Short mmCIF file of C-alpha atoms and ligand atoms in Angstrom, two decimals:
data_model
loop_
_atom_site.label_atom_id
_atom_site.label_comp_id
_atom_site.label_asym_id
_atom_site.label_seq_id
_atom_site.Cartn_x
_atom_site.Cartn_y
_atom_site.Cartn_z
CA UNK P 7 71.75 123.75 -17.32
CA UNK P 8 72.46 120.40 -15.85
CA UNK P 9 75.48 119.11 -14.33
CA UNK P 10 76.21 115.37 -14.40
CA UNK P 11 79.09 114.50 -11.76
CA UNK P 12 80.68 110.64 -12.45
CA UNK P 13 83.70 109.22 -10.65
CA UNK P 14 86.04 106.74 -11.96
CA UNK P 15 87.79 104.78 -9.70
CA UNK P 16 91.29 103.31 -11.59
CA UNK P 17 95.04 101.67 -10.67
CA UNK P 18 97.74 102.14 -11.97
CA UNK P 19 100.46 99.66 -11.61
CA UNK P 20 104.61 100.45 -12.79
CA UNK P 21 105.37 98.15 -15.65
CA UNK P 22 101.51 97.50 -16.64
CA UNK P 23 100.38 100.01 -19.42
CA UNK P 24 96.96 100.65 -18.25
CA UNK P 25 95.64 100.16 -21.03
CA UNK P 26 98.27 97.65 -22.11
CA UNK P 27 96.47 93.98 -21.11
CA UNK P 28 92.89 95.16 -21.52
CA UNK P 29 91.21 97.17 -24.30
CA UNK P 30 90.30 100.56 -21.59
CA UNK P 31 87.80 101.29 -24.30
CA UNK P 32 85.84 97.42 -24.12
CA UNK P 33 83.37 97.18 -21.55
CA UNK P 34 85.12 96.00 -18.13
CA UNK P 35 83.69 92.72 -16.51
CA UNK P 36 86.02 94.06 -13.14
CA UNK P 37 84.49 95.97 -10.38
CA UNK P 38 84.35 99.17 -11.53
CA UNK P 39 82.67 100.22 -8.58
CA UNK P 40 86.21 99.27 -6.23
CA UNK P 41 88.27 100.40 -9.59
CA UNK P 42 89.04 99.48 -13.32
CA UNK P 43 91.99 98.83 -13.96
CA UNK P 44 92.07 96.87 -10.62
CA UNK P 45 94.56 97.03 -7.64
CA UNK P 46 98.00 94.92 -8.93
CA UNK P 47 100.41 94.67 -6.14
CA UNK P 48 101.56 97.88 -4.90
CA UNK P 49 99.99 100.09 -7.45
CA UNK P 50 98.59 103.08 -6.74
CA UNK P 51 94.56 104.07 -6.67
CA UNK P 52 92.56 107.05 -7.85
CA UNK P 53 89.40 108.92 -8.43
CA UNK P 54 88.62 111.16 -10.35
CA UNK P 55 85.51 112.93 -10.87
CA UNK P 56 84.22 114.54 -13.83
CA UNK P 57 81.73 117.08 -13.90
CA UNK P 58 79.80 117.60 -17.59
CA UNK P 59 77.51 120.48 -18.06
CA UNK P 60 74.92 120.92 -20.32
CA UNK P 61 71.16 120.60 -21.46
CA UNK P 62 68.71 117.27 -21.26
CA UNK P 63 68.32 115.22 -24.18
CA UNK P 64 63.79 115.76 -23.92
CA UNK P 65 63.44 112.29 -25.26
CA UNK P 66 66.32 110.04 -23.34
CA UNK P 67 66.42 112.60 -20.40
CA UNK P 68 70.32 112.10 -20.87
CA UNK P 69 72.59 114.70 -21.51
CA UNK P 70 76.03 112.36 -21.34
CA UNK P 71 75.69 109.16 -21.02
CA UNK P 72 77.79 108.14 -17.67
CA UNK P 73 79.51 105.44 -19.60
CA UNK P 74 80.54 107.89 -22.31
CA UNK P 75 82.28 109.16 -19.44
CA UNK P 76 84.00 106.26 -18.10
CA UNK P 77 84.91 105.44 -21.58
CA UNK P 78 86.78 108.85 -22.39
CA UNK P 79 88.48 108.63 -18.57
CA UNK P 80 90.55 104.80 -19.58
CA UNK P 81 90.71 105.70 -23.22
CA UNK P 82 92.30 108.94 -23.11
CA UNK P 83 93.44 109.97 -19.17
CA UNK P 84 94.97 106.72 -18.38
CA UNK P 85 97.15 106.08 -20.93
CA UNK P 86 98.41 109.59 -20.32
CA UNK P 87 99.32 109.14 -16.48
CA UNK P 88 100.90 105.98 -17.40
CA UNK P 89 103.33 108.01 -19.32
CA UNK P 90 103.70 110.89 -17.64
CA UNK P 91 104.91 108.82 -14.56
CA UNK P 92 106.69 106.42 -17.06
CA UNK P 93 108.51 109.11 -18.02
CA UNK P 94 112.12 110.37 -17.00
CA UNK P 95 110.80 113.77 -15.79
CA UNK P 96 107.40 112.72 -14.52
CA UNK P 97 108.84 111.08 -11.23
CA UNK P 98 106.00 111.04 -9.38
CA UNK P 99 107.22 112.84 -6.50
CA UNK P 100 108.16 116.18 -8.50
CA UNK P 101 105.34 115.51 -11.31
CA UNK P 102 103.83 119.14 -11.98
CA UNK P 103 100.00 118.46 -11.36
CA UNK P 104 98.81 121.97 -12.07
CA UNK P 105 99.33 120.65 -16.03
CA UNK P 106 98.65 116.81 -15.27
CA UNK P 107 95.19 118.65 -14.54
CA UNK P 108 94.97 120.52 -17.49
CA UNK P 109 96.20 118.06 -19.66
CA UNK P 110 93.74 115.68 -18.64
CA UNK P 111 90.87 118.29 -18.72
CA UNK P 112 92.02 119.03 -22.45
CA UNK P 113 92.40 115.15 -23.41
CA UNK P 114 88.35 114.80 -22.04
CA UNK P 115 86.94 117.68 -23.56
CA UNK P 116 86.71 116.38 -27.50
CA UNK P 117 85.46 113.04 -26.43
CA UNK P 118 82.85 114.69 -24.06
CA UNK P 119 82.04 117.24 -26.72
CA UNK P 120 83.36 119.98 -24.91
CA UNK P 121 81.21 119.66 -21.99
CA UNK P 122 83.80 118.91 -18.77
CA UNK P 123 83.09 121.66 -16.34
CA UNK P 124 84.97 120.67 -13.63
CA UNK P 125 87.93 117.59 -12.71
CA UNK P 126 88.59 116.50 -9.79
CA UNK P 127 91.50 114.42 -9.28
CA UNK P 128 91.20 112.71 -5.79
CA UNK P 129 95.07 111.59 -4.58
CA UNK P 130 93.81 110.06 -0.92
CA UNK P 131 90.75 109.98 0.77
CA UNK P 132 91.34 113.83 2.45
CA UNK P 133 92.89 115.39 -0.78
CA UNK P 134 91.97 116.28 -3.87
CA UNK P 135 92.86 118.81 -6.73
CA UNK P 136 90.05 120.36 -8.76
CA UNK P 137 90.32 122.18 -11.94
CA UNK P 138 87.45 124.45 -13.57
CA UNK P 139 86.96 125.24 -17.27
CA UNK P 140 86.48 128.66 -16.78
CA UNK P 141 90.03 129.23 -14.56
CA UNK P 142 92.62 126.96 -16.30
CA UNK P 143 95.40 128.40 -14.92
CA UNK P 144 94.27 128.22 -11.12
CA UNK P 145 93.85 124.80 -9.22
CA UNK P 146 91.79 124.41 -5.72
CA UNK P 147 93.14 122.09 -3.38
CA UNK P 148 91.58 120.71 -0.80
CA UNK P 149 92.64 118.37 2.14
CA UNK P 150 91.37 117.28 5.45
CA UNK P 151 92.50 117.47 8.95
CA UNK P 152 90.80 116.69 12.35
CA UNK P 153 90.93 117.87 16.13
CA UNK P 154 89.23 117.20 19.21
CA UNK P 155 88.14 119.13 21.35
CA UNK P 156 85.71 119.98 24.21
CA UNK P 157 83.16 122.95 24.52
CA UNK P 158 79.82 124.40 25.83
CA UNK P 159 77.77 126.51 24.03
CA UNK P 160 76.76 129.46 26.49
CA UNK P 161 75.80 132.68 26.14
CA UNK P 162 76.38 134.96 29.11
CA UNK P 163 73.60 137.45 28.54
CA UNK P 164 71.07 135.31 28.69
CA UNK P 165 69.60 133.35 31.73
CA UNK P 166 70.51 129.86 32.29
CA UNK P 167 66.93 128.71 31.08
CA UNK P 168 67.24 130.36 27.72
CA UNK P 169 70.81 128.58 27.42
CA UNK P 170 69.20 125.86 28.38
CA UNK P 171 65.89 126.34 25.98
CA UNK P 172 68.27 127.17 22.77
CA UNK P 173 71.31 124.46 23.33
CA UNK P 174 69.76 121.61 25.35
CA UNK P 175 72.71 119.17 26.32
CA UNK P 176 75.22 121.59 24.64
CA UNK P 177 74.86 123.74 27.53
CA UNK P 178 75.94 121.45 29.92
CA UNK P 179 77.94 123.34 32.39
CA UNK P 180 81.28 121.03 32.30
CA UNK P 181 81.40 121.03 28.67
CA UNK P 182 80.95 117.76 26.07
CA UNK P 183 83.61 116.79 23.34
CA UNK P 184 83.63 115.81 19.61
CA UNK P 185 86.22 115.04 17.05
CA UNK P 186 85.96 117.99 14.73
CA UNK P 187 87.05 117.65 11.09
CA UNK P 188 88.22 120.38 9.02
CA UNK P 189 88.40 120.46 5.40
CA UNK P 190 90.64 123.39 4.04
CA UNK P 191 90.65 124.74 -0.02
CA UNK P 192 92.77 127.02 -1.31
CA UNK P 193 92.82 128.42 -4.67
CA UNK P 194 95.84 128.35 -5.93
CA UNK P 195 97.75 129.63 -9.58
CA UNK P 196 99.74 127.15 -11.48
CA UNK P 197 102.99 127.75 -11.22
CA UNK P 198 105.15 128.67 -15.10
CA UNK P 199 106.55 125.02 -14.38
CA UNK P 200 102.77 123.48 -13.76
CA UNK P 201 102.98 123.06 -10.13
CA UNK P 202 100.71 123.75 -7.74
CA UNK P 203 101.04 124.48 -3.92
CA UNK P 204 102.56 121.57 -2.47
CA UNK P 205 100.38 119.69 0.09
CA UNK P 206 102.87 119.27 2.57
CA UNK P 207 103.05 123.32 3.00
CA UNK P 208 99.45 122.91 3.57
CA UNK P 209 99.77 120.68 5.76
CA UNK P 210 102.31 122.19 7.94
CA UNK P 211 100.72 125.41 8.04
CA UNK P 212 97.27 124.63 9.43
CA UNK P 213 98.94 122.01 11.35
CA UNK P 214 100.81 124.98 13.42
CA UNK P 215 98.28 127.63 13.03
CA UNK P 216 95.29 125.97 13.63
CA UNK P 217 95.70 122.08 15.13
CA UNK P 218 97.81 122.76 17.81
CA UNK P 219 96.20 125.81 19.32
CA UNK P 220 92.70 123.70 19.04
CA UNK P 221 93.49 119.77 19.62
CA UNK P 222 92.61 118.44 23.17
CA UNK P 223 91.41 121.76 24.52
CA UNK P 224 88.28 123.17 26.13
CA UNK P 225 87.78 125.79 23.66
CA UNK P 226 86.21 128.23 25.90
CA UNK P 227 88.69 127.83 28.44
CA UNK P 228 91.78 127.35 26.83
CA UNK P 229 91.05 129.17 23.19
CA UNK P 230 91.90 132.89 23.44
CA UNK P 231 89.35 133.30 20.47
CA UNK P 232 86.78 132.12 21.86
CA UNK P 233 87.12 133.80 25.71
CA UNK P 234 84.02 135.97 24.21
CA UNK P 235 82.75 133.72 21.24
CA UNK P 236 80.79 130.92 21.95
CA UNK P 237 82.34 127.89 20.06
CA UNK P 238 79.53 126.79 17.56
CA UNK P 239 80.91 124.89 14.80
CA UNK P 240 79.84 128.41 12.79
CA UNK P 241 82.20 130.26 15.00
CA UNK P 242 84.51 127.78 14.70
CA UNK P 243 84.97 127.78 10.66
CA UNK P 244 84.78 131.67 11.18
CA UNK P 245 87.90 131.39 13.46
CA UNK P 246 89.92 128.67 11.29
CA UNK P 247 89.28 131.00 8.29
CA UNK P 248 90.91 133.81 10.66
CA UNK P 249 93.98 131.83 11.51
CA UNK P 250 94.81 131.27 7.95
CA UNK P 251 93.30 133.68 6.02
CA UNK P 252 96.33 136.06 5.43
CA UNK P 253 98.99 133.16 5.66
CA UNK P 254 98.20 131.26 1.99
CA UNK P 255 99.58 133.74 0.17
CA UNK P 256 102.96 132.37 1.06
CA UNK P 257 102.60 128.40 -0.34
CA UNK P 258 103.72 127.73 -2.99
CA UNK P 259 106.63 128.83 -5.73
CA UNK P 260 104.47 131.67 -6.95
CA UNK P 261 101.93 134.52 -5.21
CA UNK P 262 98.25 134.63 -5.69
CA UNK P 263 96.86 131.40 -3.72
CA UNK P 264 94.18 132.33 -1.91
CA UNK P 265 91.45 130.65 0.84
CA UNK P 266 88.35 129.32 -0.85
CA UNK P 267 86.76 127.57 1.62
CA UNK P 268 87.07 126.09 5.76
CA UNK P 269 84.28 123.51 6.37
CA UNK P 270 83.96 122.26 9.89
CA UNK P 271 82.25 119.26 10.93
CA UNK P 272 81.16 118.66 14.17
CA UNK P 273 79.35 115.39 13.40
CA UNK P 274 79.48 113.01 10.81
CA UNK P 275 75.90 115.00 9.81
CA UNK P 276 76.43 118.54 11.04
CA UNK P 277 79.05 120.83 9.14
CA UNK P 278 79.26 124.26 8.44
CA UNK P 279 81.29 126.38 5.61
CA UNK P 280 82.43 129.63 5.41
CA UNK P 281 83.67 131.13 2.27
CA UNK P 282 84.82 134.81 3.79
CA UNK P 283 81.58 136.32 3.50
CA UNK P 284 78.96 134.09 3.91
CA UNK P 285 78.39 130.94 6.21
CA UNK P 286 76.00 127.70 5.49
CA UNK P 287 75.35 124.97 7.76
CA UNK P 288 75.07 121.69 5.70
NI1 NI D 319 78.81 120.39 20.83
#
């Protein structure tokens, strides 16, 4: 089984039908690459990602062709968020995006021959709503937050040349900094009126559980978790999970959402995720 993952980068502008000016099926001669339809005033941008699973054509090597995909996205998705937000109860401040997200997963799946897997609807560059085939009535939600902080990896039982020997410069005994990013998903039911958690509950809850007791401190000296723990960015996405593990539950209108997922950069190349049971460093 394959999975083909294509993003499609659109704007949609109040009072333009997206599809209104320009045929969304023809071709664009735009940048599709910065967005099609492109930026008119102060529209609003998106991306959204589909994922299409299935088996390799043995002659073409396809199994979609990518432009199938951009094809179904204008023809059929945009047209459709044009009126939802167009419409007297799709104000886009209260518009339910638990069934935006399965409408628009529904409206792909006959022009993709039935193949989406996964959407992914990206709102700003930190978060982003995903919806899977196989759980239509559950969204993850995922959104981004940073911290900085200072640390030194050190572990008291051994001598100061194996510290040395197994964390080079991150031993150093007065500690070293770097501005951590954290990316937090939650799985999360759709609501009976097709909401989803709101993002600003997200927001406010890691913001007080897990951004103030880490931003501009020396973990090890200041972080009560990590007295005994030595703050790798493993421990670190171990501890994050802790501090919000049991507190998801209560977004949202309706029980059930649940953590997916802490990833925790410490670089721009090093991250690590932890999904409850297991950990990976990417
Ligand atoms: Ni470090």
């Amino acid at each position: 089984m394959l999975e083909i993952s294509r993003t499609v980068r659109f704007c949609l502008s109040d009072g333009t039908p997206a599809g209104g000016s320009v045929a969304p099926q023809e071709t664009p001669r735009a940048n599709t690459f910065a967005a099609w339809p492109a930026m008119r005033g102060l529209g609003r941008y998106y991306e959204l990602e589909v994922r299409c699973a299935g088996e390799a054509d043995p002659a073409t090597g396809y199994f979609i062709n990518i432009k199938q995909i951009d094809a179904a996205v204008r023809e059929h998705v945009l047209g459709y968020l044009e009126d939802v937000i167009a419409s007297p109860a799709g104000h886009p401040a209260d518009a339910p995006l638990g069934e935006i997200m399965q409408d628009m997963l529904a409206l792909l799946q006959p022009p993709l021959n039935d193949s989406v897997a996964t959407l992914t609807l990206r709102l700003t560059p930190t978060y982003n709503l995903s919806l899977t085939e196989s759980a239509m009535d559950r969204v993850l939600l995922r959104q981004q937050f940073d911290f900085a902080a200072a640390h030194r990896l050190h572990v008291p039982t051994l001598s100061d040349e194996e510290n040395r020997a197994v964390f080079g410069k991150c031993n150093n005994p007065a500690g070293h900094g770097h501005n951590y990013r954290v990316e937090v998903a939650v799985d999360a039911p759709i609501d009976p009126a097709g909401h989803v958690v709101p993002v600003a509950e997200l927001d406010e809850l890691v913001n007080r559980r897990v951004i103030d007791l880490l931003d501009h401190k020396h973990l090890n000296a200041d972080v009560p978790q990590f007295a005994e723990l030595n703050p790798s960015v493993e421990h670190i996405a171990k501890v994050i999970w802790g501090l919000l593990e049991d507190q998801v539950d209560h977004l949202g209108s309706v029980p059930g959402a649940r953590l997916a997922e802490v990833r925790v950069w410490e670089t721009e190349k090093t991250s690590c995720a932890y999904r409850g049971q297991e950990a990976g460093t990417a």
